[in-house]
Short mmCIF file of C-alpha atoms in Angstrom, two decimals:
data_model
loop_
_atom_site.label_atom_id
_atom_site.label_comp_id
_atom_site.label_asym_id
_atom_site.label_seq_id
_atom_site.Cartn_x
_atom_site.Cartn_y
_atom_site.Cartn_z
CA UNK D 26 0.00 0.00 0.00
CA UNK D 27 1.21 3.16 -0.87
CA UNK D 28 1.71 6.24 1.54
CA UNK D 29 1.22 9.88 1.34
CA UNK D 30 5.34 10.16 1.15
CA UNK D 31 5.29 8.16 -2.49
CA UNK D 32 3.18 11.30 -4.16
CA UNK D 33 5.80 13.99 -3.11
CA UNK D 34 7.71 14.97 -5.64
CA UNK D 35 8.16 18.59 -4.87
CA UNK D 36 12.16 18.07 -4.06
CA UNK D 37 12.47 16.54 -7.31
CA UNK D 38 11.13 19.21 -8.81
CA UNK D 39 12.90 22.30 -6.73
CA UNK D 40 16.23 20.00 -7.37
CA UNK D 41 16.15 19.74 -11.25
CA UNK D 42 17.97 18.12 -13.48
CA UNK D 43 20.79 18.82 -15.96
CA UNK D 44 20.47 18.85 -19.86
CA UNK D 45 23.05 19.14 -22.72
CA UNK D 46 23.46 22.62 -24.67
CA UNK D 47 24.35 22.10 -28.26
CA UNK D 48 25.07 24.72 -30.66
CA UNK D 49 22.35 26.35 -33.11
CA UNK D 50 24.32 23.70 -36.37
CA UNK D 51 23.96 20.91 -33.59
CA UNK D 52 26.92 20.60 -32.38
CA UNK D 53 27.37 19.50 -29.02
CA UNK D 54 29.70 21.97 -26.48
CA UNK D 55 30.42 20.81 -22.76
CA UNK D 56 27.93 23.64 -21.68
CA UNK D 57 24.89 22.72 -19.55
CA UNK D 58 21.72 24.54 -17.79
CA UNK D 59 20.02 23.28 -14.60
CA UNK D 60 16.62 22.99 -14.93
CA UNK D 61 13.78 22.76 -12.56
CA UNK D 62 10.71 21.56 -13.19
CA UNK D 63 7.68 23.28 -13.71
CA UNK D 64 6.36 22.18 -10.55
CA UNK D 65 9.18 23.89 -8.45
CA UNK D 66 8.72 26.34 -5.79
CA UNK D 67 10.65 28.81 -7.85
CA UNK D 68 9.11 28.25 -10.95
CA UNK D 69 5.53 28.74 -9.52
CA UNK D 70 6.52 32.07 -7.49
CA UNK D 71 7.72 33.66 -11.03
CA UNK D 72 4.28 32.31 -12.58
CA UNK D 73 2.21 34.10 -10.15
CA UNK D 74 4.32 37.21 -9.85
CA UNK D 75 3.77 37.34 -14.00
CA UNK D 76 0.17 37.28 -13.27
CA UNK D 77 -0.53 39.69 -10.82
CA UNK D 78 2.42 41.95 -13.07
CA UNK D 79 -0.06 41.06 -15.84
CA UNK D 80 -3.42 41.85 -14.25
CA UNK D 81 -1.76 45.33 -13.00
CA UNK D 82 -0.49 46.12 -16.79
CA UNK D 83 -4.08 44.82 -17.63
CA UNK D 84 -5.53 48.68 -18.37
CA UNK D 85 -2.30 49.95 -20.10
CA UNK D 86 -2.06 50.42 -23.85
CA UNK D 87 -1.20 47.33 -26.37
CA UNK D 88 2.31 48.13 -26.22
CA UNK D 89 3.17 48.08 -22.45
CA UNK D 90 1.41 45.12 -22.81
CA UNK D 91 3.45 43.53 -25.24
CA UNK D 92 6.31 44.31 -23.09
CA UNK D 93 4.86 43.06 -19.89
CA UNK D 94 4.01 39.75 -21.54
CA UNK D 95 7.39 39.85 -22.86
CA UNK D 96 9.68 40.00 -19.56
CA UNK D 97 6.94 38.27 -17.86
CA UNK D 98 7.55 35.26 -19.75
CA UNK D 99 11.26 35.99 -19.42
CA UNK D 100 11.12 35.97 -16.19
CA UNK D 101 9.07 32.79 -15.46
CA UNK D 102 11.12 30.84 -18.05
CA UNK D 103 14.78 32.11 -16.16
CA UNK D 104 12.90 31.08 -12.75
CA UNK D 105 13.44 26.95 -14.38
CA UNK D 106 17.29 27.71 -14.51
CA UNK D 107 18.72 26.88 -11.36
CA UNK D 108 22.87 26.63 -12.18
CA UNK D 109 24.67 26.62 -15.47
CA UNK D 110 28.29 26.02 -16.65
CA UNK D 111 28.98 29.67 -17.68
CA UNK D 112 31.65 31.83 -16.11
CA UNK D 113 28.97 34.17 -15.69
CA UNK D 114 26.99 33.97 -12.40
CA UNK D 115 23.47 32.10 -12.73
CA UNK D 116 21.62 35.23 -11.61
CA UNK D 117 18.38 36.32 -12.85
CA UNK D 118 19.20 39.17 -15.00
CA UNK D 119 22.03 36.48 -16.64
CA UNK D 120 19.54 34.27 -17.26
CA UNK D 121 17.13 36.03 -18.72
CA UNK D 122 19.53 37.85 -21.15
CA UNK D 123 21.18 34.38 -22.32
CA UNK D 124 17.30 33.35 -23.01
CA UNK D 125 16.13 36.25 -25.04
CA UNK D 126 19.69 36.25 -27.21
CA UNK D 127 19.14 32.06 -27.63
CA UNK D 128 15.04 31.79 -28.11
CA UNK D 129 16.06 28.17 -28.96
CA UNK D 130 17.27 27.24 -25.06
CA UNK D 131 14.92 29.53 -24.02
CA UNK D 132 12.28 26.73 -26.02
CA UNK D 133 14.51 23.79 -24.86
CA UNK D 134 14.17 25.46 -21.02
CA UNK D 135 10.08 25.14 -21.46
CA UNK D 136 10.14 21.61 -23.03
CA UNK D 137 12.40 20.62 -20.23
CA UNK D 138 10.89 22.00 -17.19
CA UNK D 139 7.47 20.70 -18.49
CA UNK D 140 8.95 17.06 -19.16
CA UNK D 141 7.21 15.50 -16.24
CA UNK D 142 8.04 11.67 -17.33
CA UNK D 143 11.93 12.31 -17.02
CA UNK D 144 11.81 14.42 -13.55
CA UNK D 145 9.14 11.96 -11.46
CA UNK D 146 9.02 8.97 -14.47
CA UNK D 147 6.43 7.53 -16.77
CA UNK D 148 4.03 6.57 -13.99
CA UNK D 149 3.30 10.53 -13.89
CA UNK D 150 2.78 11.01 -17.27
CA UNK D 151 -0.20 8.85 -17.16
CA UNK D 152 -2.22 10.01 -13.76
CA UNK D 153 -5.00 12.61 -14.07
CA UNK D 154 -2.80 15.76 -13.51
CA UNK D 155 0.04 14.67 -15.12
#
């Protein structure tokens, strides 16, 4: 019989884990990102902070709006990045600027941090929520 403990997976998710960078032809470099999963504590603070930025921007004109949307998003996709192998410090600001200069990690960052079979395994992929 299974306990409450075997649901948890919220350390898995605020741990992450590490995926391969390869260059824009394909090649692969010995750079990496940390990623968290959607379903981390970090991840979720950035998605509601984008929100309630969002709802406040809500009565602004179309291109505040734009913008908003635009760092929002920024901002909740950097929250998934938890360490890298750059010289440059893993910070925010770092993070968000290496994302909007490489849209393509910046997609890989989403697919990974949203790939609940390979953070919790393919049980989760097929439960109700998952």
């Amino acid at each position: 019989m299974s306990g409450m403990d075997d649901f948890s997976i919220r350390q898995r998710a605020n741990d992450g884990r590490r995926i391969a960078l390869s260059l824009p032809d394909g090649s692969p470099t010995d750079h990496w990102l940390q990623i968290r999963s959607r379903w981390s504590d970090a991840f979720r603070q950035a998605r509601d902070e984008a929100m309630q930025q969002m709802a406040r921007v809500a009565q602004a004109g179309e291109a505040e709006l734009e913008a908003a949307l635009e760092q929002s998003t920024l901002a909740v996709r950097a929250a998934l990045v938890s360490a890298w192998s750059f010289d440059e410090p893993c910070v925010a600001a770092n993070v968000q600027a290496f994302l909007r200069e490489a849209p393509q990690i910046a997609e890989l960052v989403d697919r990974a941090g949203a790939d609940d079979p390979a953070f919790f395994g393919n049980a989760f992929a097929s439960s109700p929520t998952g």
